[in-house]
N, CA and C atoms as an extended XYZ file, in Angstrom:
507
Properties=species:S:1:pos:R:3:atomname:S:1:resname:S:1:resid:I:1 pbc="F F F"
N       -18.693       86.316      162.992 N   UNK     1
C       -17.376       86.825      162.878 CA  UNK     1
C       -16.733       84.382      162.450 C   UNK     1
N       -16.680       84.336      163.111 N   UNK     2
C       -16.017       82.842      162.712 CA  UNK     2
C       -16.414       82.535      161.895 C   UNK     2
N       -17.990       82.368      162.054 N   UNK     3
C       -18.149       81.840      160.426 CA  UNK     3
C       -18.741       81.657      158.684 C   UNK     3
N       -18.716       83.458      158.818 N   UNK     4
C       -18.383       84.188      158.026 CA  UNK     4
C       -16.808       84.208      157.487 C   UNK     4
N       -15.523       83.875      158.311 N   UNK     5
C       -14.394       83.234      157.588 CA  UNK     5
C       -14.684       81.837      157.136 C   UNK     5
N       -14.737       81.036      158.227 N   UNK     6
C       -14.603       79.920      157.115 CA  UNK     6
C       -15.620       80.126      156.196 C   UNK     6
N       -16.253       80.134      156.019 N   UNK     7
C       -17.174       80.092      154.593 CA  UNK     7
C       -16.282       81.909      153.395 C   UNK     7
N       -15.615       82.041      153.485 N   UNK     8
C       -14.242       82.891      153.060 CA  UNK     8
C       -13.308       81.469      152.558 C   UNK     8
N       -12.910       81.027      153.748 N   UNK     9
C       -11.918       80.310      153.152 CA  UNK     9
C       -12.427       78.853      152.848 C   UNK     9
N       -13.562       77.861      152.094 N   UNK    10
C       -14.060       77.186      151.490 CA  UNK    10
C       -14.753       77.735      150.754 C   UNK    10
N       -14.705       79.383      150.401 N   UNK    11
C       -15.631       79.700      148.256 CA  UNK    11
C       -14.327       79.588      148.391 C   UNK    11
N       -13.577       80.239      148.469 N   UNK    12
C       -12.067       81.017      148.339 CA  UNK    12
C       -10.331       78.932      148.076 C   UNK    12
N       -10.359       78.479      148.499 N   UNK    13
C        -9.676       77.143      148.055 CA  UNK    13
C       -11.605       75.770      146.888 C   UNK    13
N       -12.703       76.772      147.126 N   UNK    14
C       -12.812       75.774      145.722 CA  UNK    14
C       -12.839       76.866      144.045 C   UNK    14
N       -13.185       78.262      144.841 N   UNK    15
C       -12.712       79.135      143.373 CA  UNK    15
C       -11.482       77.879      142.692 C   UNK    15
N       -10.192       78.251      143.242 N   UNK    16
C        -8.519       77.549      142.877 CA  UNK    16
C        -8.334       76.418      143.521 C   UNK    16
N        -9.337       75.640      143.118 N   UNK    17
C        -8.780       74.762      143.633 CA  UNK    17
C        -8.576       73.438      141.900 C   UNK    17
N        -9.012       74.093      141.041 N   UNK    18
C        -8.455       74.673      139.139 CA  UNK    18
C        -6.604       73.864      139.521 C   UNK    18
N        -6.484       74.724      140.137 N   UNK    19
C        -4.694       75.237      140.997 CA  UNK    19
C        -4.056       74.155      141.269 C   UNK    19
N        -4.824       73.685      142.372 N   UNK    20
C        -4.294       72.360      143.077 CA  UNK    20
C        -4.504       71.494      142.576 C   UNK    20
N        -3.426       70.111      143.173 N   UNK    21
C        -3.253       68.917      142.881 CA  UNK    21
C        -2.784       68.544      144.405 C   UNK    21
N        -3.182       67.568      145.598 N   UNK    22
C        -2.620       66.058      146.128 CA  UNK    22
C        -2.723       65.626      145.523 C   UNK    22
N        -1.252       64.908      146.630 N   UNK    23
C        -0.621       63.115      146.610 CA  UNK    23
C        -0.639       62.598      146.533 C   UNK    23
N         0.008       61.030      146.715 N   UNK    24
C         0.562       60.909      147.371 CA  UNK    24
C         1.944       59.654      146.203 C   UNK    24
N         3.278       59.441      146.786 N   UNK    25
C         3.989       59.476      146.544 CA  UNK    25
C         5.016       56.608      147.264 C   UNK    25
N         5.628       56.710      147.014 N   UNK    26
C         5.781       55.405      147.260 CA  UNK    26
C         7.632       54.720      146.069 C   UNK    26
N         8.886       54.895      146.103 N   UNK    27
C        10.044       55.125      145.557 CA  UNK    27
C        10.429       53.757      146.400 C   UNK    27
N        12.348       54.292      146.224 N   UNK    28
C        13.258       53.760      147.290 CA  UNK    28
C        14.172       55.287      147.307 C   UNK    28
N        14.686       54.904      148.093 N   UNK    29
C        15.753       55.899      148.531 CA  UNK    29
C        17.322       55.403      148.314 C   UNK    29
N        17.600       56.113      147.747 N   UNK    30
C        19.573       55.578      147.714 CA  UNK    30
C        20.200       56.134      148.497 C   UNK    30
N        21.902       56.130      148.785 N   UNK    31
C        22.171       57.005      149.484 CA  UNK    31
C        23.779       57.046      148.970 C   UNK    31
N        24.488       58.358      148.783 N   UNK    32
C        25.239       58.432      148.128 CA  UNK    32
C        26.172       58.938      148.788 C   UNK    32
N        27.961       59.438      147.902 N   UNK    33
C        28.959       59.923      149.145 CA  UNK    33
C        28.735       59.175      150.430 C   UNK    33
N        29.032       59.630      151.405 N   UNK    34
C        29.809       59.339      152.925 CA  UNK    34
C        28.407       58.632      153.426 C   UNK    34
N        26.932       58.269      153.125 N   UNK    35
C        26.764       57.987      153.429 CA  UNK    35
C        26.098       55.659      152.527 C   UNK    35
N        27.057       55.374      152.281 N   UNK    36
C        26.574       54.283      151.443 CA  UNK    36
C        27.708       53.714      151.884 C   UNK    36
N        28.435       53.714      152.533 N   UNK    37
C        29.318       52.766      153.126 CA  UNK    37
C        28.363       52.597      155.162 C   UNK    37
N        26.655       53.187      155.530 N   UNK    38
C        26.754       53.296      157.169 CA  UNK    38
C        24.988       52.787      155.831 C   UNK    38
N        24.500       52.849      155.726 N   UNK    39
C        23.052       52.389      154.782 CA  UNK    39
C        22.472       51.615      153.122 C   UNK    39
N        21.979       51.253      153.405 N   UNK    40
C        21.273       50.309      152.248 CA  UNK    40
C        20.287       50.832      151.706 C   UNK    40
N        19.401       50.455      150.516 N   UNK    41
C        18.249       51.275      149.603 CA  UNK    41
C        17.581       51.025      150.115 C   UNK    41
N        16.580       52.273      151.071 N   UNK    42
C        15.671       51.661      151.342 CA  UNK    42
C        14.200       52.015      150.929 C   UNK    42
N        13.099       51.384      151.287 N   UNK    43
C        11.967       52.182      151.080 CA  UNK    43
C        11.870       53.212      151.039 C   UNK    43
N        10.788       54.900      150.568 N   UNK    44
C        10.091       55.798      150.899 CA  UNK    44
C         8.354       56.390      150.224 C   UNK    44
N         8.435       57.074      152.006 N   UNK    45
C         6.165       57.291      151.183 CA  UNK    45
C         6.628       58.996      151.239 C   UNK    45
N         5.360       58.608      151.302 N   UNK    46
C         4.915       60.632      151.197 CA  UNK    46
C         3.957       60.777      150.926 C   UNK    46
N         4.132       62.463      151.099 N   UNK    47
C         2.723       62.836      150.349 CA  UNK    47
C         3.057       64.116      149.203 C   UNK    47
N         2.687       64.660      148.797 N   UNK    48
C         3.218       65.666      147.409 CA  UNK    48
C         1.403       66.421      147.518 C   UNK    48
N         1.562       67.664      147.149 N   UNK    49
C         0.962       69.385      146.550 CA  UNK    49
C         0.998       69.617      145.898 C   UNK    49
N         0.327       70.116      144.605 N   UNK    50
C         1.066       70.956      143.424 CA  UNK    50
C         0.491       72.404      143.850 C   UNK    50
N         0.612       73.285      143.582 N   UNK    51
C        -0.267       75.093      143.897 CA  UNK    51
C         0.742       75.225      141.760 C   UNK    51
N        -1.273       74.857      140.672 N   UNK    52
C        -0.194       74.924      138.821 CA  UNK    52
C        -0.390       76.982      139.012 C   UNK    52
N         1.116       77.429      137.965 N   UNK    53
C         0.798       78.832      137.466 CA  UNK    53
C         1.264       78.374      136.168 C   UNK    53
N         0.790       80.245      135.596 N   UNK    54
C         1.026       79.693      134.021 CA  UNK    54
C         2.271       79.225      133.787 C   UNK    54
N         3.941       79.559      134.164 N   UNK    55
C         5.112       79.176      133.479 CA  UNK    55
C         5.588       78.528      134.449 C   UNK    55
N         4.761       77.473      136.031 N   UNK    56
C         5.942       76.414      136.616 CA  UNK    56
C         4.774       77.010      138.218 C   UNK    56
N         4.990       76.090      138.369 N   UNK    57
C         4.232       75.206      139.958 CA  UNK    57
C         5.117       75.531      140.592 C   UNK    57
N         4.749       75.068      142.446 N   UNK    58
C         5.066       75.221      143.160 CA  UNK    58
C         4.552       74.049      143.504 C   UNK    58
N         5.843       73.552      144.452 N   UNK    59
C         5.320       71.878      144.346 CA  UNK    59
C         6.364       71.369      146.445 C   UNK    59
N         5.587       70.903      146.832 N   UNK    60
C         6.334       70.279      147.747 CA  UNK    60
C         6.267       69.364      148.026 C   UNK    60
N         6.918       68.307      149.760 N   UNK    61
C         6.149       66.699      150.191 CA  UNK    61
C         7.043       66.870      150.858 C   UNK    61
N         6.784       65.893      151.492 N   UNK    62
C         7.133       65.668      152.721 CA  UNK    62
C         6.517       63.970      152.833 C   UNK    62
N         8.047       63.107      153.030 N   UNK    63
C         8.469       61.623      153.080 CA  UNK    63
C         8.991       61.547      154.079 C   UNK    63
N         9.181       60.355      154.140 N   UNK    64
C         9.132       59.254      155.347 CA  UNK    64
C         9.829       58.193      155.128 C   UNK    64
N        11.037       58.019      155.195 N   UNK    65
C        11.867       56.798      154.585 CA  UNK    65
C        12.770       55.879      156.164 C   UNK    65
N        12.730       55.175      156.196 N   UNK    66
C        13.272       54.421      157.153 CA  UNK    66
C        14.618       53.454      156.256 C   UNK    66
N        15.681       54.229      157.559 N   UNK    67
C        16.632       53.697      156.365 CA  UNK    67
C        17.930       52.857      157.831 C   UNK    67
N        18.248       51.761      156.066 N   UNK    68
C        18.253       50.630      156.366 CA  UNK    68
C        19.724       50.204      156.175 C   UNK    68
N        19.946       49.554      157.258 N   UNK    69
C        21.662       49.202      157.491 CA  UNK    69
C        22.225       47.852      157.978 C   UNK    69
N        23.618       47.749      157.419 N   UNK    70
C        23.647       45.396      157.516 CA  UNK    70
C        23.596       45.585      158.717 C   UNK    70
N        23.341       46.594      159.914 N   UNK    71
C        24.035       46.368      160.960 CA  UNK    71
C        25.562       47.122      161.696 C   UNK    71
N        25.066       47.250      162.249 N   UNK    72
C        26.986       48.680      162.967 CA  UNK    72
C        28.145       47.399      163.522 C   UNK    72
N        29.411       47.168      163.870 N   UNK    73
C        29.813       46.434      165.203 CA  UNK    73
C        29.137       47.176      166.283 C   UNK    73
N        29.576       46.506      167.666 N   UNK    74
C        28.592       46.817      168.914 CA  UNK    74
C        27.835       47.073      169.092 C   UNK    74
N        26.423       47.597      167.640 N   UNK    75
C        25.460       48.229      168.214 CA  UNK    75
C        24.637       47.080      167.647 C   UNK    75
N        23.675       46.887      169.325 N   UNK    76
C        21.975       46.306      168.867 CA  UNK    76
C        20.647       47.299      168.684 C   UNK    76
N        20.034       46.726      168.807 N   UNK    77
C        19.091       47.797      168.639 CA  UNK    77
C        18.796       49.029      167.249 C   UNK    77
N        19.634       48.858      166.411 N   UNK    78
C        19.847       49.878      165.757 CA  UNK    78
C        18.223       50.555      165.126 C   UNK    78
N        18.400       51.484      164.736 N   UNK    79
C        17.245       51.941      164.117 CA  UNK    79
C        17.799       53.501      163.270 C   UNK    79
N        17.026       53.397      162.031 N   UNK    80
C        17.731       55.525      162.115 CA  UNK    80
C        16.258       55.385      160.902 C   UNK    80
N        15.719       56.593      160.865 N   UNK    81
C        14.930       56.591      159.667 CA  UNK    81
C        15.191       58.537      159.163 C   UNK    81
N        14.009       59.242      158.240 N   UNK    82
C        15.175       60.223      157.336 CA  UNK    82
C        13.462       60.663      157.444 C   UNK    82
N        12.906       62.688      157.718 N   UNK    83
C        12.448       62.720      156.972 CA  UNK    83
C        12.545       63.921      156.017 C   UNK    83
N        12.641       63.931      154.783 N   UNK    84
C        12.401       65.266      153.938 CA  UNK    84
C        11.394       65.685      154.031 C   UNK    84
N        11.687       67.768      153.651 N   UNK    85
C        10.776       67.848      153.496 CA  UNK    85
C        11.200       69.575      152.700 C   UNK    85
N        10.220       69.107      151.601 N   UNK    86
C        10.307       69.688      150.179 CA  UNK    86
C         9.822       71.219      150.039 C   UNK    86
N        10.368       71.616      148.892 N   UNK    87
C         9.486       72.892      148.787 CA  UNK    87
C        10.439       74.007      148.300 C   UNK    87
N         9.793       73.812      146.432 N   UNK    88
C        10.838       74.805      145.133 CA  UNK    88
C        10.035       74.676      144.120 C   UNK    88
N         9.688       74.687      142.914 N   UNK    89
C         9.520       75.828      141.597 CA  UNK    89
C         9.671       74.188      140.681 C   UNK    89
N         8.487       74.071      140.218 N   UNK    90
C         8.959       73.065      138.933 CA  UNK    90
C         8.831       74.059      137.556 C   UNK    90
N         8.896       73.558      136.690 N   UNK    91
C         8.395       73.869      135.356 CA  UNK    91
C         8.648       72.942      133.698 C   UNK    91
N         7.582       72.545      133.202 N   UNK    92
C         8.206       71.656      132.246 CA  UNK    92
C         8.146       71.884      131.379 C   UNK    92
N         8.733       70.730      130.572 N   UNK    93
C         8.901       70.454      129.700 CA  UNK    93
C         7.938       69.069      128.743 C   UNK    93
N         7.458       69.641      128.046 N   UNK    94
C         5.958       68.968      127.377 CA  UNK    94
C         6.218       67.792      128.131 C   UNK    94
N         6.153       66.671      128.414 N   UNK    95
C         5.656       65.538      129.601 CA  UNK    95
C         6.645       66.075      130.880 C   UNK    95
N         8.302       65.820      130.371 N   UNK    96
C         8.849       66.360      131.886 CA  UNK    96
C         9.040       67.243      132.645 C   UNK    96
N         9.527       67.135      133.312 N   UNK    97
C         9.340       68.525      134.118 CA  UNK    97
C        11.426       68.299      135.042 C   UNK    97
N        11.175       69.232      135.725 N   UNK    98
C        12.667       69.680      135.995 CA  UNK    98
C        12.346       70.874      137.036 C   UNK    98
N        12.454       70.367      138.659 N   UNK    99
C        12.404       71.655      139.818 CA  UNK    99
C        13.684       71.598      140.597 C   UNK    99
N        13.530       71.396      141.635 N   UNK   100
C        14.295       71.968      142.020 CA  UNK   100
C        14.105       73.044      143.087 C   UNK   100
N        14.345       73.410      144.634 N   UNK   101
C        14.358       73.891      145.469 CA  UNK   101
C        15.065       73.742      147.483 C   UNK   101
N        13.973       73.528      148.205 N   UNK   102
C        14.958       74.113      149.155 CA  UNK   102
C        14.483       72.530      149.432 C   UNK   102
N        15.340       72.055      150.704 N   UNK   103
C        14.713       71.255      151.479 CA  UNK   103
C        15.438       71.301      153.127 C   UNK   103
N        14.123       70.699      153.424 N   UNK   104
C        14.503       70.532      155.431 CA  UNK   104
C        14.850       69.093      155.704 C   UNK   104
N        15.271       68.513      156.383 N   UNK   105
C        15.632       67.199      156.641 CA  UNK   105
C        15.839       66.741      157.785 C   UNK   105
N        14.592       65.547      158.190 N   UNK   106
C        14.961       66.080      159.873 CA  UNK   106
C        15.651       63.713      160.508 C   UNK   106
N        16.416       63.685      160.951 N   UNK   107
C        17.200       62.381      160.463 CA  UNK   107
C        16.881       62.236      162.073 C   UNK   107
N        16.355       60.793      162.715 N   UNK   108
C        16.541       59.753      164.393 CA  UNK   108
C        17.182       59.154      163.680 C   UNK   108
N        18.212       58.601      165.098 N   UNK   109
C        18.548       57.446      165.018 CA  UNK   109
C        18.721       57.139      166.234 C   UNK   109
N        18.486       55.801      166.605 N   UNK   110
C        17.865       55.117      167.581 CA  UNK   110
C        19.267       53.941      168.305 C   UNK   110
N        19.889       53.216      168.666 N   UNK   111
C        20.593       52.364      168.740 CA  UNK   111
C        20.720       51.516      170.853 C   UNK   111
N        21.576       50.922      170.605 N   UNK   112
C        22.091       50.704      172.384 CA  UNK   112
C        23.578       50.096      171.289 C   UNK   112
N        24.595       50.613      172.591 N   UNK   113
C        25.814       50.700      172.323 CA  UNK   113
C        26.470       48.974      173.019 C   UNK   113
N        27.730       49.544      173.361 N   UNK   114
C        28.080       48.371      173.159 CA  UNK   114
C        28.173       48.452      174.765 C   UNK   114
N        28.082       49.689      175.938 N   UNK   115
C        27.709       49.290      177.196 CA  UNK   115
C        26.475       49.041      177.752 C   UNK   115
N        25.815       49.123      176.517 N   UNK   116
C        23.885       48.768      176.806 CA  UNK   116
C        23.663       49.665      177.001 C   UNK   116
N        24.101       51.437      176.326 N   UNK   117
C        23.106       52.499      177.628 CA  UNK   117
C        22.700       52.875      175.567 C   UNK   117
N        21.349       53.110      175.697 N   UNK   118
C        20.023       52.839      174.943 CA  UNK   118
C        20.821       55.055      174.171 C   UNK   118
N        20.762       55.052      173.508 N   UNK   119
C        21.497       56.135      172.900 CA  UNK   119
C        20.190       56.777      171.428 C   UNK   119
N        19.552       57.961      171.455 N   UNK   120
C        18.399       58.302      170.552 CA  UNK   120
C        19.112       59.607      170.837 C   UNK   120
N        19.231       60.376      169.460 N   UNK   121
C        19.215       61.480      168.590 CA  UNK   121
C        18.616       61.660      167.493 C   UNK   121
N        18.675       63.186      167.365 N   UNK   122
C        17.400       64.065      167.199 CA  UNK   122
C        18.124       64.976      165.699 C   UNK   122
N        18.378       64.623      164.629 N   UNK   123
C        19.077       66.256      163.683 CA  UNK   123
C        18.454       66.659      162.988 C   UNK   123
N        18.320       68.180      163.008 N   UNK   124
C        17.512       68.318      161.634 CA  UNK   124
C        18.972       69.127      160.701 C   UNK   124
N        18.537       69.735      159.359 N   UNK   125
C        19.085       69.894      158.440 CA  UNK   125
C        19.108       70.817      157.215 C   UNK   125
N        19.293       71.696      157.097 N   UNK   126
C        18.039       72.757      156.431 CA  UNK   126
C        19.197       71.568      154.339 C   UNK   126
N        18.735       72.232      153.757 N   UNK   127
C        20.058       71.370      152.161 CA  UNK   127
C        18.911       71.870      151.019 C   UNK   127
N        19.442       71.362      150.007 N   UNK   128
C        18.798       71.503      148.658 CA  UNK   128
C        17.835       70.553      147.780 C   UNK   128
N        17.267       70.537      147.147 N   UNK   129
C        16.695       69.068      146.237 CA  UNK   129
C        17.449       69.657      144.485 C   UNK   129
N        16.850       68.879      144.016 N   UNK   130
C        16.697       69.090      142.206 CA  UNK   130
C        15.462       67.390      141.700 C   UNK   130
N        14.703       67.798      141.492 N   UNK   131
C        14.497       66.982      140.838 CA  UNK   131
C        13.852       66.777      138.974 C   UNK   131
N        14.091       66.052      138.775 N   UNK   132
C        14.003       65.358      136.704 CA  UNK   132
C        12.841       64.352      137.624 C   UNK   132
N        11.084       64.903      136.253 N   UNK   133
C        10.471       63.615      136.088 CA  UNK   133
C         9.776       63.626      135.142 C   UNK   133
N         8.353       62.605      135.012 N   UNK   134
C         7.459       62.906      134.106 CA  UNK   134
C         6.237       62.342      135.146 C   UNK   134
N         4.956       63.392      133.751 N   UNK   135
C         3.064       63.307      134.547 CA  UNK   135
C         2.544       62.722      133.383 C   UNK   135
N         2.165       61.336      133.662 N   UNK   136
C         1.216       61.218      132.298 CA  UNK   136
C        -1.043       61.271      133.028 C   UNK   136
N        -1.128       61.559      132.709 N   UNK   137
C        -2.067       61.538      132.437 CA  UNK   137
C        -3.282       60.112      131.637 C   UNK   137
N        -3.841       60.311      133.095 N   UNK   138
C        -4.537       58.970      133.608 CA  UNK   138
C        -5.765       58.948      133.257 C   UNK   138
N        -7.454       59.036      132.863 N   UNK   139
C        -7.926       60.047      133.602 CA  UNK   139
C        -8.324       60.732      134.043 C   UNK   139
N        -8.985       61.293      135.202 N   UNK   140
C        -8.229       62.977      135.875 CA  UNK   140
C        -7.624       62.659      136.777 C   UNK   140
N        -6.652       61.941      136.693 N   UNK   141
C        -4.941       61.921      137.486 CA  UNK   141
C        -4.332       62.034      136.621 C   UNK   141
N        -3.304       61.795      137.284 N   UNK   142
C        -2.246       62.145      137.109 CA  UNK   142
C        -1.037       61.296      137.844 C   UNK   142
N        -0.865       60.492      136.952 N   UNK   143
C        -0.210       59.533      137.487 CA  UNK   143
C         2.335       60.146      136.921 C   UNK   143
N         2.973       59.622      137.510 N   UNK   144
C         3.591       60.682      137.904 CA  UNK   144
C         4.962       59.866      139.027 C   UNK   144
N         6.585       59.453      138.020 N   UNK   145
C         7.146       59.426      138.180 CA  UNK   145
C         8.617       60.543      137.705 C   UNK   145
N         9.309       60.789      138.913 N   UNK   146
C        10.281       61.632      139.545 CA  UNK   146
C        11.790       60.736      140.016 C   UNK   146
N        12.931       62.045      139.645 N   UNK   147
C        14.250       61.196      140.446 CA  UNK   147
C        14.209       62.276      140.842 C   UNK   147
N        15.211       62.518      142.058 N   UNK   148
C        15.174       63.944      143.329 CA  UNK   148
C        16.798       63.619      143.840 C   UNK   148
N        17.393       64.343      143.393 N   UNK   149
C        19.175       63.693      144.545 CA  UNK   149
C        18.228       65.193      146.353 C   UNK   149
N        18.443       64.424      146.165 N   UNK   150
C        19.085       65.361      148.069 CA  UNK   150
C        19.979       66.113      148.671 C   UNK   150
N        20.137       67.277      148.479 N   UNK   151
C        21.705       67.438      149.172 CA  UNK   151
C        21.531       68.010      150.992 C   UNK   151
N        21.768       66.828      151.794 N   UNK   152
C        21.463       66.957      153.564 CA  UNK   152
C        22.419       68.209      153.715 C   UNK   152
N        22.612       69.540      153.825 N   UNK   153
C        23.430       70.654      154.926 CA  UNK   153
C        23.771       70.877      153.519 C   UNK   153
N        23.566       70.530      152.006 N   UNK   154
C        24.786       71.370      150.915 CA  UNK   154
C        26.283       70.225      151.228 C   UNK   154
N        26.144       69.578      151.510 N   UNK   155
C        26.828       69.015      151.577 CA  UNK   155
C        27.186       67.613      150.425 C   UNK   155
N        27.863       67.173      150.073 N   UNK   156
C        28.114       66.097      148.840 CA  UNK   156
C        28.264       65.013      148.623 C   UNK   156
N        28.754       64.875      150.894 N   UNK   157
C        29.433       64.149      151.551 CA  UNK   157
C        27.759       63.297      151.561 C   UNK   157
N        26.875       64.217      151.738 N   UNK   158
C        25.583       63.500      152.856 CA  UNK   158
C        24.875       64.232      151.335 C   UNK   158
N        24.656       62.989      150.053 N   UNK   159
C        23.199       63.290      150.148 CA  UNK   159
C        22.431       61.436      149.541 C   UNK   159
N        21.367       61.861      149.288 N   UNK   160
C        20.223       60.591      148.510 CA  UNK   160
C        19.783       60.829      148.153 C   UNK   160
N        19.307       59.522      146.775 N   UNK   161
C        18.668       59.535      146.096 CA  UNK   161
C        17.424       59.289      145.689 C   UNK   161
N        16.125       60.192      145.631 N   UNK   162
C        14.464       58.905      145.596 CA  UNK   162
C        13.773       58.865      144.233 C   UNK   162
N        14.123       57.164      143.617 N   UNK   163
C        13.316       57.145      142.856 CA  UNK   163
C        11.447       56.966      143.153 C   UNK   163
N        11.228       57.429      142.833 N   UNK   164
C         9.965       57.802      143.200 CA  UNK   164
C         8.785       58.085      141.887 C   UNK   164
N         7.235       56.777      142.839 N   UNK   165
C         6.688       57.215      141.507 CA  UNK   165
C         5.029       57.121      142.157 C   UNK   165
N         4.149       58.554      141.958 N   UNK   166
C         2.783       58.621      142.396 CA  UNK   166
C         1.745       57.869      141.628 C   UNK   166
N         0.207       58.941      142.343 N   UNK   167
C        -0.372       59.597      141.710 CA  UNK   167
C        -0.964       61.585      142.346 C   UNK   167
N        -1.231       62.318      141.502 N   UNK   168
C        -1.561       63.424      141.573 CA  UNK   168
C        -4.103       62.878      141.288 C   UNK   168
N        -4.311       64.069      142.540 N   UNK   169
C        -5.371       64.185      141.954 CA  UNK   169
C        -6.223       65.558      142.507 C   UNK   169
């Protein structure tokens, strides 16, 4: 019975593989709102998935951004990162696309405070995102460049811009 399920799953995946695209992206992550006071421009990289339909596509991505800072007074060994998990709908207008959806942002911060005590904190917040970009077909791949607006916890004071480029296969 397990073998039959595996064969059916593999057959269904290969039958619909023309609808799916997977790829990776890299770029920069820019703070906006109140986060401008604490963070600098940081690198971001991750993976993408697209499921194409006749009029739109379902998009999803998982990224990782180690957040950069100039340092905080009285704090040592500071490190922070954010993992945005995005899922939404994309529509096309020629070579341009527009998208938006829900986001789940996982933020982790670690530092040693002025008293020498190590502090670790991880927070998870829902939010939204908007995405605009372009797709350039090259060979059997799509080169994609996009600008995403991440709205963490649906709060305009905690927003980020992601400027990325990547390849979808």
